[in-house]
Tab-separated table of C-alpha atoms in Angstrom:
chain	number	residue	atom	x	y	z
A	1	MET	CA	-2.174	33.220	14.363
A	2	ASN	CA	-4.172	34.266	11.342
A	3	TYR	CA	-2.127	33.851	8.177
A	4	GLY	CA	-4.466	36.060	6.096
A	5	LYS	CA	-5.727	35.439	2.618
A	6	VAL	CA	-4.084	33.027	0.210
A	7	THR	CA	-4.966	32.770	-3.465
A	8	ILE	CA	-5.977	29.377	-4.927
A	9	LYS	CA	-3.481	28.450	-7.688
A	10	HIS	CA	-5.107	25.057	-8.672
A	11	ILE	CA	-8.392	23.356	-7.654
A	12	HIS	CA	-9.605	19.993	-9.195
A	13	HIS	CA	-11.213	16.578	-8.262
A	14	ILE	CA	-8.941	13.701	-7.582
A	15	THR	CA	-11.851	11.340	-6.854
A	16	GLN	CA	-15.542	11.725	-7.431
A	17	ASP	CA	-15.981	13.716	-4.202
A	18	VAL	CA	-12.428	14.792	-3.086
A	19	LEU	CA	-10.766	18.087	-4.134
A	20	ARG	CA	-7.162	18.837	-4.390
A	21	ILE	CA	-6.615	22.598	-3.598
A	22	VAL	CA	-3.292	24.263	-4.065
A	23	THR	CA	-2.732	27.808	-2.727
A	24	GLU	CA	0.076	30.320	-2.186
A	25	LYS	CA	2.055	29.770	1.000
A	26	PRO	CA	2.317	32.453	3.549
A	27	PRO	CA	6.079	33.118	4.088
A	28	GLN	CA	5.707	32.835	7.960
A	29	LEU	CA	3.669	29.526	7.816
A	30	ARG	CA	5.245	26.654	9.746
A	31	PHE	CA	3.742	23.150	10.222
A	32	ASN	CA	4.845	19.542	10.686
A	33	PRO	CA	3.640	16.678	8.499
A	34	GLY	CA	0.290	15.548	9.875
A	35	GLN	CA	-0.909	18.901	11.200
A	36	ALA	CA	-3.802	20.996	9.990
A	37	THR	CA	-5.186	24.384	9.993
A	38	GLU	CA	-8.622	26.123	10.129
A	39	VAL	CA	-9.706	27.338	6.745
A	40	PHE	CA	-12.236	30.071	6.060
A	41	LEU	CA	-13.936	31.195	2.862
A	42	THR	CA	-13.900	34.761	1.967
A	43	LYS	CA	-17.362	34.531	0.510
A	44	GLU	CA	-20.006	36.778	2.107
A	45	GLY	CA	-21.983	34.951	4.866
A	46	TRP	CA	-19.277	32.238	5.144
A	47	GLU	CA	-16.350	34.254	6.696
A	48	LYS	CA	-16.945	32.868	10.133
A	49	GLU	CA	-17.511	29.177	9.142
A	50	GLY	CA	-13.971	27.837	9.641
A	51	ARG	CA	-13.301	24.126	9.076
A	52	PRO	CA	-10.126	22.120	9.953
A	53	PHE	CA	-8.260	20.610	6.913
A	54	THR	CA	-4.945	18.859	6.954
A	55	PHE	CA	-1.873	20.039	5.040
A	56	THR	CA	-0.945	17.501	2.417
A	57	SER	CA	1.851	19.372	1.039
A	58	LEU	CA	5.308	19.258	2.666
A	59	PRO	CA	6.650	21.991	5.085
A	60	GLY	CA	9.332	22.892	2.651
A	61	ASP	CA	7.069	23.169	-0.445
A	62	ASP	CA	6.616	26.600	-1.976
A	63	HIS	CA	2.809	26.125	-1.981
A	64	VAL	CA	0.083	24.792	0.308
A	65	GLU	CA	-2.014	21.768	-0.594
A	66	PHE	CA	-5.219	20.526	0.933
A	67	THR	CA	-6.974	17.244	0.033
A	68	ILE	CA	-10.628	17.654	1.028
A	69	LYS	CA	-13.529	15.344	0.921
A	70	THR	CA	-16.706	17.297	-0.138
A	71	TYR	CA	-20.391	16.722	1.060
A	72	PRO	CA	-22.575	18.592	-1.433
A	73	VAL	CA	-25.801	17.381	0.146
A	74	ARG	CA	-24.994	19.026	3.356
A	75	SER	CA	-24.966	22.453	1.839
A	76	GLY	CA	-21.925	23.387	4.133
A	77	VAL	CA	-18.382	24.651	3.627
A	78	THR	CA	-17.193	21.821	1.474
A	79	ASN	CA	-20.019	22.385	-1.011
A	80	GLU	CA	-19.018	25.976	-1.147
A	81	LEU	CA	-15.455	24.833	-1.983
A	82	LEU	CA	-16.873	23.142	-5.109
A	83	LYS	CA	-17.883	26.542	-6.414
A	84	LEU	CA	-14.441	27.949	-6.168
A	85	SER	CA	-11.760	28.365	-8.875
A	86	ALA	CA	-8.232	29.363	-9.378
A	87	GLY	CA	-7.834	33.005	-8.446
A	88	ASP	CA	-10.370	32.813	-5.467
A	89	LYS	CA	-9.062	33.312	-1.947
A	90	LEU	CA	-9.168	31.349	1.357
A	91	ILE	CA	-8.041	32.377	4.880
A	92	LEU	CA	-5.711	30.250	6.815
A	93	ASN	CA	-5.848	30.252	10.660
A	94	ASP	CA	-3.872	28.502	13.397
A	95	VAL	CA	-1.770	25.415	12.867
A	96	PHE	CA	-2.734	22.560	15.143
A	97	GLY	CA	-2.743	18.759	15.316
A	98	GLU	CA	-1.224	15.907	17.460
A	99	ILE	CA	-0.623	13.385	14.668
A	100	SER	CA	3.061	13.139	13.984
A	101	TYR	CA	5.614	10.432	13.020
A	102	LYS	CA	7.023	8.602	16.011
A	103	GLY	CA	8.660	5.549	14.396
A	104	GLU	CA	7.861	2.606	12.197
A	105	GLY	CA	4.465	0.950	12.377
A	106	THR	CA	1.062	0.519	10.814
A	107	PHE	CA	-1.035	3.404	9.589
A	108	ILE	CA	-4.826	2.725	9.682
A	109	ALA	CA	-7.032	5.248	7.728
A	110	GLY	CA	-10.715	5.328	6.794
A	111	GLY	CA	-11.764	7.557	3.904
A	112	ALA	CA	-10.719	11.156	4.241
A	113	GLY	CA	-8.800	10.077	7.419
A	114	ILE	CA	-5.934	9.458	5.100
A	115	THR	CA	-5.089	13.088	4.867
A	116	PRO	CA	-2.666	13.471	7.832
A	117	PHE	CA	-0.712	10.462	6.407
A	118	ILE	CA	-0.261	11.972	2.966
A	119	SER	CA	2.158	14.600	4.239
A	120	ILE	CA	3.912	12.172	6.598
A	121	PHE	CA	4.492	9.487	3.855
A	122	ARG	CA	5.703	12.175	1.444
A	123	ASP	CA	8.139	13.443	4.103
A	124	LEU	CA	9.405	9.897	4.790
A	125	ALA	CA	9.868	9.281	1.025
A	126	ALA	CA	11.837	12.567	0.638
A	127	LYS	CA	14.079	11.261	3.575
A	128	HIS	CA	14.282	7.778	2.053
A	129	ALA	CA	12.873	6.543	5.218
A	130	ILE	CA	9.689	4.584	4.318
A	131	GLY	CA	11.255	1.538	5.957
A	132	ASN	CA	8.703	-1.203	6.930
A	133	ASN	CA	5.778	1.078	7.552
A	134	LYS	CA	2.410	-0.216	6.378
A	135	LEU	CA	-0.727	1.626	5.389
A	136	ILE	CA	-4.103	-0.018	5.849
A	137	PHE	CA	-6.749	2.064	3.973
A	138	ALA	CA	-10.364	1.316	4.347
A	139	ASN	CA	-12.954	2.697	1.758
A	140	LYS	CA	-16.236	1.681	0.288
A	141	SER	CA	-15.005	1.178	-3.203
A	142	ARG	CA	-11.811	1.474	-5.321
A	143	ALA	CA	-13.082	4.823	-6.733
A	144	ASP	CA	-12.958	6.252	-3.229
A	145	ILE	CA	-9.161	5.475	-2.648
A	146	ILE	CA	-7.346	8.790	-2.453
A	147	ASN	CA	-3.965	8.835	-4.090
A	148	GLU	CA	-3.946	5.065	-4.844
A	149	ALA	CA	-1.127	5.342	-7.364
A	150	GLU	CA	1.119	7.466	-5.209
A	151	PHE	CA	0.840	5.068	-2.087
A	152	SER	CA	1.297	1.983	-4.327
A	153	LYS	CA	4.490	3.440	-5.662
A	154	LEU	CA	5.686	4.493	-2.174
A	155	LEU	CA	4.766	1.441	-0.215
A	156	GLY	CA	4.338	-1.476	-2.584
A	157	GLN	CA	3.106	-4.535	-0.811
A	158	GLY	CA	2.922	-2.317	2.348
A	159	PHE	CA	-0.129	-0.568	0.980
A	160	ILE	CA	-3.204	-2.725	2.015
A	161	ASN	CA	-6.670	-1.691	0.725
A	162	ILE	CA	-9.890	-2.968	2.135
A	163	LEU	CA	-13.280	-2.265	0.507
A	164	SER	CA	-16.611	-2.679	2.253
A	165	GLU	CA	-18.885	-2.435	-0.726
A	166	GLU	CA	-16.860	-3.864	-3.629
A	167	ILE	CA	-15.109	-7.262	-4.280
A	168	LEU	CA	-12.038	-6.928	-6.442
A	169	GLU	CA	-9.022	-9.104	-7.041
A	170	GLY	CA	-5.988	-7.823	-5.175
A	171	PHE	CA	-8.060	-5.982	-2.543
A	172	GLU	CA	-9.246	-7.109	0.832
A	173	HIS	CA	-13.035	-7.081	1.375
A	174	GLY	CA	-15.032	-6.220	4.509
A	175	PHE	CA	-14.146	-4.092	7.499
A	176	VAL	CA	-11.137	-3.575	9.705
A	177	THR	CA	-11.833	-6.315	12.277
A	178	GLU	CA	-9.834	-7.974	14.901
A	179	GLU	CA	-9.072	-10.929	12.721
A	180	PHE	CA	-8.066	-8.568	9.915
A	181	LEU	CA	-5.649	-6.626	12.243
A	182	LYS	CA	-4.200	-9.841	13.617
A	183	GLN	CA	-3.034	-10.634	10.064
A	184	HIS	CA	-1.367	-7.244	9.446
A	185	ILE	CA	0.003	-6.097	12.865
A	186	THR	CA	2.709	-8.573	13.766
A	187	ASP	CA	4.820	-6.430	16.117
A	188	PRO	CA	2.942	-5.292	19.264
A	189	ASN	CA	5.843	-2.860	20.041
A	190	ALA	CA	5.546	-0.869	16.740
A	191	TYR	CA	3.524	2.238	16.515
A	192	VAL	CA	-0.084	2.397	15.307
A	193	TYR	CA	-1.413	5.526	13.605
A	194	LEU	CA	-5.169	6.079	13.388
A	195	CYS	CA	-7.387	8.544	11.530
A	196	GLY	CA	-10.922	8.117	10.273
A	197	PRO	CA	-14.562	8.218	11.106
A	198	PRO	CA	-15.113	8.064	14.869
A	199	PRO	CA	-17.197	4.782	14.801
A	200	MET	CA	-14.396	3.042	12.989
A	201	ILE	CA	-11.611	4.520	15.266
A	202	ASP	CA	-13.541	3.450	18.428
A	203	ALA	CA	-13.793	-0.061	17.135
A	204	VAL	CA	-10.161	-0.294	16.053
A	205	LEU	CA	-9.028	1.160	19.327
A	206	ASN	CA	-10.942	-1.525	21.252
A	207	THR	CA	-9.263	-4.186	19.064
A	208	LEU	CA	-5.839	-2.711	19.473
A	209	HIS	CA	-6.221	-2.772	23.274
A	210	SER	CA	-7.262	-6.386	23.159
A	211	LEU	CA	-4.284	-7.245	21.007
A	212	GLY	CA	-2.065	-5.791	23.566
A	213	ILE	CA	-0.977	-2.644	21.813
A	214	ALA	CA	0.133	-0.125	24.479
A	215	GLY	CA	-1.676	3.316	24.510
A	216	THR	CA	1.700	4.898	24.292
A	217	HIS	CA	2.250	3.439	20.883
A	218	ILE	CA	-1.126	4.530	19.451
A	219	VAL	CA	-1.032	7.858	17.627
A	220	GLN	CA	-4.254	9.647	16.916
A	221	GLU	CA	-5.712	13.134	16.976
A	222	GLY	CA	-6.555	14.395	20.532
A	223	PHE	CA	-10.114	15.412	21.279
């Protein structure tokens, strides 16, 4: 379903290369936390260049929010988004996505792969159901961490950051290795939620299987 044009209400950077875009919400729009839509620009020459972006607002909000990592050097859609301002329009297409909350567990995100989890954790917080969920968030540096303050408030000690290119007190350093996951995944029957760059996800999947995590308890986007 094509939801037609929506007007941008707010657009601003939340990290050096990540935009928060808030738009009007089509009255007929329905989605579940973790799902995405295909977004099109209304700019001439870009109308057919749709890209998938995850909803980071909640289904019951009176607006739509996207949290989008931009890649200016690629001269693609996200670079064009950097040129937009409040009052410009976007087109929203079908809703899709297989990431959804199944039960308590460990969420593992790399960079912009955090976006499906933003809406899920906001939804859990609204329901007072954060419980024992953990979030492992892998980034290059602290400046790359999306919504750090929000996740710290929601999860406390359950928010675990690992940085590959920066050594800071209070932050893990390195990559999401088997040894690292052994420290943080203590219940093999709990769910594991994954979203991030394909090389990272492939490596983490191999590790999870070696740790005895059943495929039925691994939640990721289908390809």
